[in-house]
Short mmCIF file of C-alpha atoms in Angstrom, two decimals:
data_model
loop_
_atom_site.label_atom_id
_atom_site.label_comp_id
_atom_site.label_asym_id
_atom_site.label_seq_id
_atom_site.Cartn_x
_atom_site.Cartn_y
_atom_site.Cartn_z
CA MET A 1 -71.85 209.52 136.62
CA HIS A 2 -73.45 209.12 133.17
CA VAL A 3 -74.52 212.61 131.96
CA VAL A 4 -76.45 213.79 128.92
CA VAL A 5 -75.69 217.37 127.83
CA THR A 6 -78.06 219.00 125.34
CA GLY A 7 -76.62 221.76 123.19
CA ALA A 8 -73.26 220.05 123.56
CA SER A 9 -71.66 221.66 120.52
CA GLY A 10 -72.60 225.20 121.58
CA ARG A 11 -70.24 227.82 123.00
CA LEU A 12 -71.04 226.84 126.60
CA GLY A 13 -71.79 223.19 125.87
CA ARG A 14 -68.29 222.46 124.60
CA SER A 15 -66.74 223.65 127.86
CA VAL A 16 -69.33 221.87 129.99
CA CYS A 17 -68.67 218.57 128.22
CA ALA A 18 -64.90 218.97 128.59
CA ALA A 19 -65.18 219.78 132.31
CA LEU A 20 -67.45 216.82 132.99
CA VAL A 21 -65.12 214.43 131.19
CA ALA A 22 -62.19 215.86 133.16
CA ALA A 23 -64.16 215.22 136.35
CA GLY A 24 -64.49 211.56 135.40
CA HIS A 25 -68.06 211.52 134.06
CA LEU A 26 -69.27 209.63 130.99
CA VAL A 27 -70.83 212.26 128.73
CA VAL A 28 -73.34 211.95 125.90
CA GLY A 29 -73.64 215.13 123.87
CA ALA A 30 -77.04 215.70 122.24
CA ASP A 31 -77.32 218.38 119.56
CA ARG A 32 -78.53 218.97 116.02
CA THR A 33 -74.98 218.89 114.71
CA LEU A 34 -71.90 217.03 115.87
CA GLY A 35 -69.09 219.15 117.26
CA GLY A 36 -66.20 216.70 117.06
CA LEU A 37 -65.76 216.80 120.84
CA ASP A 38 -62.97 214.70 122.32
CA GLY A 39 -64.10 212.00 124.73
CA ILE A 40 -67.82 212.69 124.12
CA ASP A 41 -70.38 210.22 122.81
CA GLU A 42 -72.08 212.65 120.43
CA ARG A 43 -75.61 212.06 119.16
CA ALA A 44 -77.22 214.11 116.38
CA ILE A 45 -80.82 214.62 117.46
CA ASP A 46 -83.73 216.98 116.95
CA LEU A 47 -84.62 217.91 120.52
CA ALA A 48 -88.00 219.17 119.33
CA ASP A 49 -88.92 215.53 118.63
CA ASP A 50 -90.18 214.30 121.98
CA ARG A 51 -90.13 210.64 120.88
CA ALA A 52 -86.49 210.91 119.77
CA VAL A 53 -85.55 212.51 123.09
CA GLN A 54 -87.33 209.79 125.04
CA ARG A 55 -85.65 207.06 122.99
CA LEU A 56 -82.25 208.59 123.69
CA LEU A 57 -82.83 208.73 127.44
CA ASP A 58 -84.32 205.22 127.48
CA GLU A 59 -81.21 203.96 125.70
CA VAL A 60 -78.59 205.87 127.69
CA ARG A 61 -80.38 205.77 131.08
CA PRO A 62 -78.29 208.68 132.39
CA ASP A 63 -77.78 209.59 136.02
CA ALA A 64 -77.99 213.29 135.17
CA LEU A 65 -78.97 215.66 132.39
CA VAL A 66 -77.76 219.20 131.70
CA HIS A 67 -80.05 221.16 129.37
CA LEU A 68 -78.25 223.96 127.49
CA ALA A 69 -79.92 223.73 124.08
CA GLY A 70 -81.95 226.61 122.68
CA ILE A 71 -81.63 230.01 121.06
CA ALA A 72 -78.88 231.57 123.15
CA VAL A 73 -78.84 235.22 122.04
CA PRO A 74 -81.69 237.73 122.58
CA PHE A 75 -83.18 239.19 119.39
CA SER A 76 -81.21 236.77 117.19
CA ALA A 77 -84.50 235.38 115.82
CA PRO A 78 -88.13 236.55 115.74
CA GLU A 79 -89.50 236.95 119.25
CA ARG A 80 -92.16 234.29 118.76
CA ASP A 81 -89.57 231.79 117.53
CA ILE A 82 -87.31 232.42 120.53
CA LEU A 83 -90.16 231.98 123.00
CA LEU A 84 -91.60 228.85 121.41
CA THR A 85 -88.25 227.20 120.71
CA ASN A 86 -86.71 227.69 124.13
CA THR A 87 -89.78 226.84 126.18
CA SER A 88 -90.82 223.82 124.11
CA LEU A 89 -87.33 222.30 124.05
CA ALA A 90 -87.02 222.70 127.80
CA HIS A 91 -90.38 221.08 128.48
CA ILE A 92 -89.72 218.19 126.09
CA VAL A 93 -86.30 217.45 127.57
CA LEU A 94 -87.23 217.91 131.23
CA ALA A 95 -90.45 215.91 130.88
CA ALA A 96 -88.53 213.05 129.26
CA ALA A 97 -86.00 213.18 132.09
CA ALA A 98 -88.78 213.06 134.67
CA ARG A 99 -90.44 210.09 132.97
CA GLY A 100 -87.09 208.35 132.68
CA GLY A 101 -86.30 208.77 136.36
CA VAL A 102 -83.16 210.86 135.79
CA ALA A 103 -81.83 211.66 139.26
CA ARG A 104 -80.45 215.16 138.55
CA VAL A 105 -81.53 217.68 135.93
CA LEU A 106 -79.98 221.12 135.52
CA ALA A 107 -81.28 223.72 133.02
CA ALA A 108 -79.66 226.94 131.83
CA SER A 109 -81.51 230.19 132.49
CA SER A 110 -80.12 233.75 132.27
CA PRO A 111 -79.60 236.89 134.38
CA THR A 112 -81.79 238.71 131.83
CA VAL A 113 -84.87 237.42 133.68
CA ILE A 114 -84.61 240.40 136.05
CA GLY A 115 -85.29 242.82 133.18
CA TYR A 116 -82.19 244.99 133.02
CA GLY A 117 -81.66 246.87 129.79
CA SER A 118 -85.25 247.98 129.41
CA PRO A 119 -86.21 251.67 129.70
CA GLY A 120 -87.05 252.65 133.24
CA TRP A 121 -85.60 249.52 134.84
CA HIS A 122 -84.20 249.99 138.34
CA ALA A 123 -82.43 247.43 140.48
CA ALA A 124 -84.23 246.61 143.70
CA SER A 125 -80.89 246.03 145.40
CA VAL A 126 -77.19 245.92 144.55
CA PRO A 127 -75.39 243.53 144.48
CA ILE A 128 -78.16 241.59 142.75
CA ASP A 129 -78.80 238.11 144.11
CA GLU A 130 -81.31 235.33 143.52
CA ARG A 131 -83.95 237.06 145.65
CA HIS A 132 -84.31 239.88 143.11
CA ALA A 133 -87.71 239.91 141.38
CA VAL A 134 -87.95 238.76 137.78
CA ALA A 135 -89.37 241.21 135.22
CA PRO A 136 -88.72 239.94 131.67
CA THR A 137 -89.05 242.49 128.87
CA ASN A 138 -88.30 240.40 125.78
CA ALA A 139 -89.04 236.91 124.49
CA TYR A 140 -85.62 235.55 125.39
CA ALA A 141 -85.88 236.64 129.03
CA LEU A 142 -89.50 235.45 129.17
CA SER A 143 -88.49 232.05 127.83
CA LYS A 144 -85.96 231.75 130.64
CA VAL A 145 -88.57 232.63 133.27
CA VAL A 146 -90.77 229.86 131.85
CA ILE A 147 -87.83 227.47 131.96
CA GLU A 148 -87.22 228.32 135.62
CA ASP A 149 -90.89 227.68 136.40
CA THR A 150 -90.73 224.42 134.44
CA VAL A 151 -87.79 223.36 136.59
CA ARG A 152 -89.72 224.20 139.76
CA MET A 153 -92.75 222.25 138.52
CA PHE A 154 -90.72 219.09 137.94
CA SER A 155 -88.94 219.63 141.24
CA ARG A 156 -92.34 219.47 142.94
CA THR A 157 -93.77 216.62 140.91
CA SER A 158 -90.90 214.22 140.17
CA ASN A 159 -88.49 212.15 142.20
CA GLY A 160 -85.37 213.72 140.73
CA ALA A 161 -83.53 216.88 141.81
CA PHE A 162 -84.25 219.66 139.29
CA GLY A 163 -82.47 223.01 139.31
CA PHE A 164 -81.41 225.93 137.11
CA PHE A 165 -78.50 228.30 136.81
CA ARG A 166 -78.13 231.80 135.39
CA PRO A 167 -74.73 232.00 133.70
CA CYS A 168 -73.60 235.57 133.11
CA TYR A 169 -72.29 236.75 129.73
CA VAL A 170 -70.40 233.63 128.66
CA VAL A 171 -66.88 234.09 127.29
CA SER A 172 -65.49 231.03 125.54
CA PRO A 173 -61.74 230.29 125.50
CA GLU A 174 -61.27 231.40 121.89
CA GLU A 175 -62.85 234.76 122.68
CA TRP A 176 -60.02 235.63 125.05
CA ALA A 177 -57.75 235.23 122.03
CA GLY A 178 -59.72 237.80 120.04
CA ALA A 179 -62.63 235.92 118.48
CA PRO A 180 -65.90 237.93 118.42
CA THR A 181 -68.26 237.41 121.36
CA GLN A 182 -71.95 236.62 120.95
CA GLN A 183 -72.73 240.32 120.45
CA GLY A 184 -70.11 240.71 117.72
CA HIS A 185 -67.54 242.68 119.71
CA THR A 186 -64.24 241.40 121.06
CA ILE A 187 -63.51 241.34 124.77
CA ALA A 188 -60.91 244.07 124.19
CA GLU A 189 -63.60 246.27 122.65
CA ARG A 190 -66.00 245.64 125.54
CA LEU A 191 -63.30 246.60 128.02
CA ALA A 192 -62.30 249.69 126.06
CA ASP A 193 -65.87 251.01 125.78
CA PRO A 194 -67.89 250.67 129.00
CA ALA A 195 -71.11 251.26 127.06
CA LEU A 196 -70.76 247.83 125.43
CA ALA A 197 -70.36 245.90 128.69
CA ALA A 198 -72.91 248.06 130.53
CA VAL A 199 -75.70 246.51 128.45
CA SER A 200 -75.28 243.37 130.58
CA LEU A 201 -74.36 245.30 133.75
CA PHE A 202 -70.68 244.45 133.25
CA ASN A 203 -71.38 240.78 134.02
CA TYR A 204 -69.49 237.89 132.45
CA VAL A 205 -68.20 234.40 133.18
CA ASP A 206 -65.52 232.25 131.62
CA ALA A 207 -67.20 229.25 129.98
CA ARG A 208 -64.82 226.92 131.83
CA ASP A 209 -65.83 228.39 135.20
CA ALA A 210 -69.49 227.94 134.29
CA ALA A 211 -68.68 224.36 133.34
CA GLU A 212 -67.02 223.77 136.69
CA PHE A 213 -70.15 225.10 138.36
CA VAL A 214 -72.10 222.39 136.54
CA ALA A 215 -69.70 219.75 137.83
CA ALA A 216 -70.05 221.13 141.37
CA TRP A 217 -73.85 221.13 141.05
CA LEU A 218 -73.87 217.48 140.02
CA ALA A 219 -71.71 216.59 143.03
CA ALA A 220 -73.78 218.53 145.60
CA PRO A 221 -76.33 216.99 148.00
CA ALA A 222 -79.82 216.94 146.48
CA ALA A 223 -81.18 219.08 149.31
CA ALA A 224 -78.83 221.91 148.32
CA ILE A 225 -79.94 222.04 144.68
CA ASP A 226 -83.49 220.72 144.24
CA GLY A 227 -85.74 223.52 143.01
CA GLU A 228 -82.96 226.06 143.42
CA GLY A 229 -81.44 228.62 141.09
CA PHE A 230 -77.96 230.16 141.10
CA PHE A 231 -76.24 233.16 139.56
CA VAL A 232 -72.97 232.02 138.00
CA GLY A 233 -70.50 234.77 137.15
CA ALA A 234 -66.96 236.00 137.45
CA ALA A 235 -65.72 237.40 140.75
CA ASP A 236 -65.13 240.79 139.15
CA SER A 237 -66.74 243.08 136.58
CA LEU A 238 -65.96 243.27 132.89
CA ALA A 239 -64.65 246.80 133.27
CA VAL A 240 -61.28 248.47 133.71
CA ARG A 241 -62.73 251.01 136.15
CA PRO A 242 -64.90 250.14 139.20
CA VAL A 243 -68.65 249.94 138.57
CA ALA A 244 -69.05 252.55 141.34
CA GLU A 245 -67.37 255.00 138.94
CA LEU A 246 -69.26 253.89 135.83
CA TRP A 247 -72.89 253.36 136.79
CA ARG A 248 -74.13 256.95 136.54
CA ASP A 249 -73.01 257.33 132.94
CA PHE A 250 -73.48 253.81 131.63
CA ALA A 251 -75.90 251.86 133.88
CA PRO A 252 -78.11 254.37 135.74
CA GLY A 253 -80.68 251.69 136.50
CA LEU A 254 -78.37 250.35 139.19
CA GLY A 255 -79.02 253.44 141.31
CA GLU A 256 -76.96 254.85 144.12
CA ALA A 257 -76.59 251.46 145.77
CA ALA A 258 -73.94 250.82 143.12
CA GLU A 259 -71.74 253.32 144.97
CA LEU A 260 -71.29 250.62 147.63
CA LEU A 261 -69.64 248.22 145.17
CA THR A 262 -65.98 248.26 146.08
CA GLY A 263 -63.00 247.82 143.80
CA THR A 264 -63.61 245.20 141.13
CA GLN A 265 -66.77 243.81 142.81
CA PRO A 266 -69.37 242.60 140.28
CA VAL A 267 -73.03 243.64 140.15
CA PHE A 268 -74.26 240.04 140.48
CA ASP A 269 -73.73 238.22 143.77
CA ILE A 270 -72.45 234.66 143.34
CA GLY A 271 -72.33 233.96 147.07
CA LYS A 272 -75.13 231.39 147.03
CA ALA A 273 -73.16 229.08 144.72
CA GLN A 274 -70.10 229.53 146.91
CA ARG A 275 -71.97 228.75 150.13
CA ARG A 276 -74.02 225.80 148.92
CA LEU A 277 -71.74 224.18 146.38
CA GLY A 278 -68.27 225.37 147.29
CA TRP A 279 -67.91 226.73 143.75
CA ARG A 280 -65.74 229.75 143.01
CA PRO A 281 -64.70 231.09 139.61
CA ALA A 282 -60.99 230.69 138.94
CA ARG A 283 -60.69 233.00 135.93
CA SER A 284 -61.14 236.68 135.13
CA TRP A 285 -60.36 238.93 132.20
CA ARG A 286 -57.26 239.96 134.12
CA THR A 287 -55.95 236.38 134.17
CA GLU A 288 -57.03 235.50 130.64
CA LEU A 289 -55.79 238.49 128.69
CA ASP A 290 -52.05 239.06 128.44
CA ALA A 291 -50.48 241.96 130.28
CA ALA A 292 -49.82 243.95 127.12
CA SER A 293 -53.47 243.73 126.11
CA VAL A 294 -54.65 244.83 129.55
CA ALA A 295 -52.31 247.83 129.52
CA SER A 296 -53.51 248.80 126.06
CA GLU A 297 -57.18 248.42 126.99
CA ALA A 298 -56.71 250.48 130.15
CA SER A 299 -55.11 253.23 128.08
CA VAL A 300 -57.97 253.20 125.59
CA ALA A 301 -60.60 253.04 128.33
CA ALA A 302 -59.14 256.10 130.04
CA SER A 303 -59.77 258.09 126.86
CA VAL A 304 -63.36 256.96 126.31
CA ILE A 305 -65.76 259.91 126.24
CA ARG A 306 -68.70 259.65 128.61
CA PRO A 307 -72.11 259.98 126.96
CA HIS A 308 -72.68 263.57 128.13
CA GLU A 309 -69.15 264.82 127.35
CA THR A 310 -67.67 266.20 124.13
CA ARG A 311 -64.13 266.75 122.99
CA ALA A 312 -62.84 270.25 122.71
CA SER A 313 -62.41 271.18 119.07
#
C-alpha cells in the first residue's frame, strides 16, 4: 500500500513511518522539515498550502493517508493559534484526500476531548471508552473535537473510509532511555510522582504500539473503521501503584468507579481496537525500563507524600 504520513518527522510520526515500512508499505513523509528517516520518501511541504497538498496527492496518488501533523502539546502556543492551526491543517489535508479519491484516511485526535484536567470534571464511567461524552475545555482539545467531526463529515460525504484515533500520552523510544517527555519530565519522574502522571489520568502508549495500531487500521475491513474512533493506549497505567489506590489523592474526578479498576488496569478502555482490529499493545513501562530503574522508581514512589499529608518534623 502507498501511504502518505503528514507530520512524519514528529515524535509519533517517526515511529508510524518505521512501522509502516516494516509492514511492507511504501511511505511518503510530508512535513515542514525533513527528518532523515530511513526508507521514507520525505517531502518538505507547507501543509497549510492547500494547492501544495493537492499537488502532492495528485503526484503520489496514495492508497492511504495518515494525518498526524499539527500542534501536538496543549498550551504550547496561544490558544487561537492551536485551534486555527490544527483544524485548518486537518480540513486541508482531508479535503484533498477526499478530492483525490484516497481510499483510507486516518487522523490523530486525543483523549483530551473528554475534558479531564479541568476543575469540576467527573468521569461518566470508568474505565472510559469511546462512548464517553466529549467536553473540551481548551483549544487543543477543541481542535481535536473539530478534527473528529471533520473525519465524520468526510466519512459521510466521500467514497473513502475515514477514521480517527485517540493515542494516549505518547512515549517515544528515546524517552524510555531518559529523554524528557513532551511535558518536560522523564518517565522515571512521572512514575516517581503520581501527581505528574495523574494530569493525563495515568494514560500512556509506546509510540511503536501506536504505530502498529495504524498498520492494523490500514489492514482492517472498511466497515470496521469508516467513521469510527478508537482509544489507543497501553494495557496498564503509568503508575507504580494501582489507580484504585491513587485516584482519591491524585485524580478525584474519576470517582468511586475507579475502585473497580483491578491491578495495573488502565483508566482508558482499549477493547474496541482489540475487538475490531485485533490490535494489542506489546509494550509497557515495565518492559521498557530496566529492572534497576523500576526498583528505584518503586522505592521513590513509596516515599511520595500525598497532597494532604505532611512529614513529621
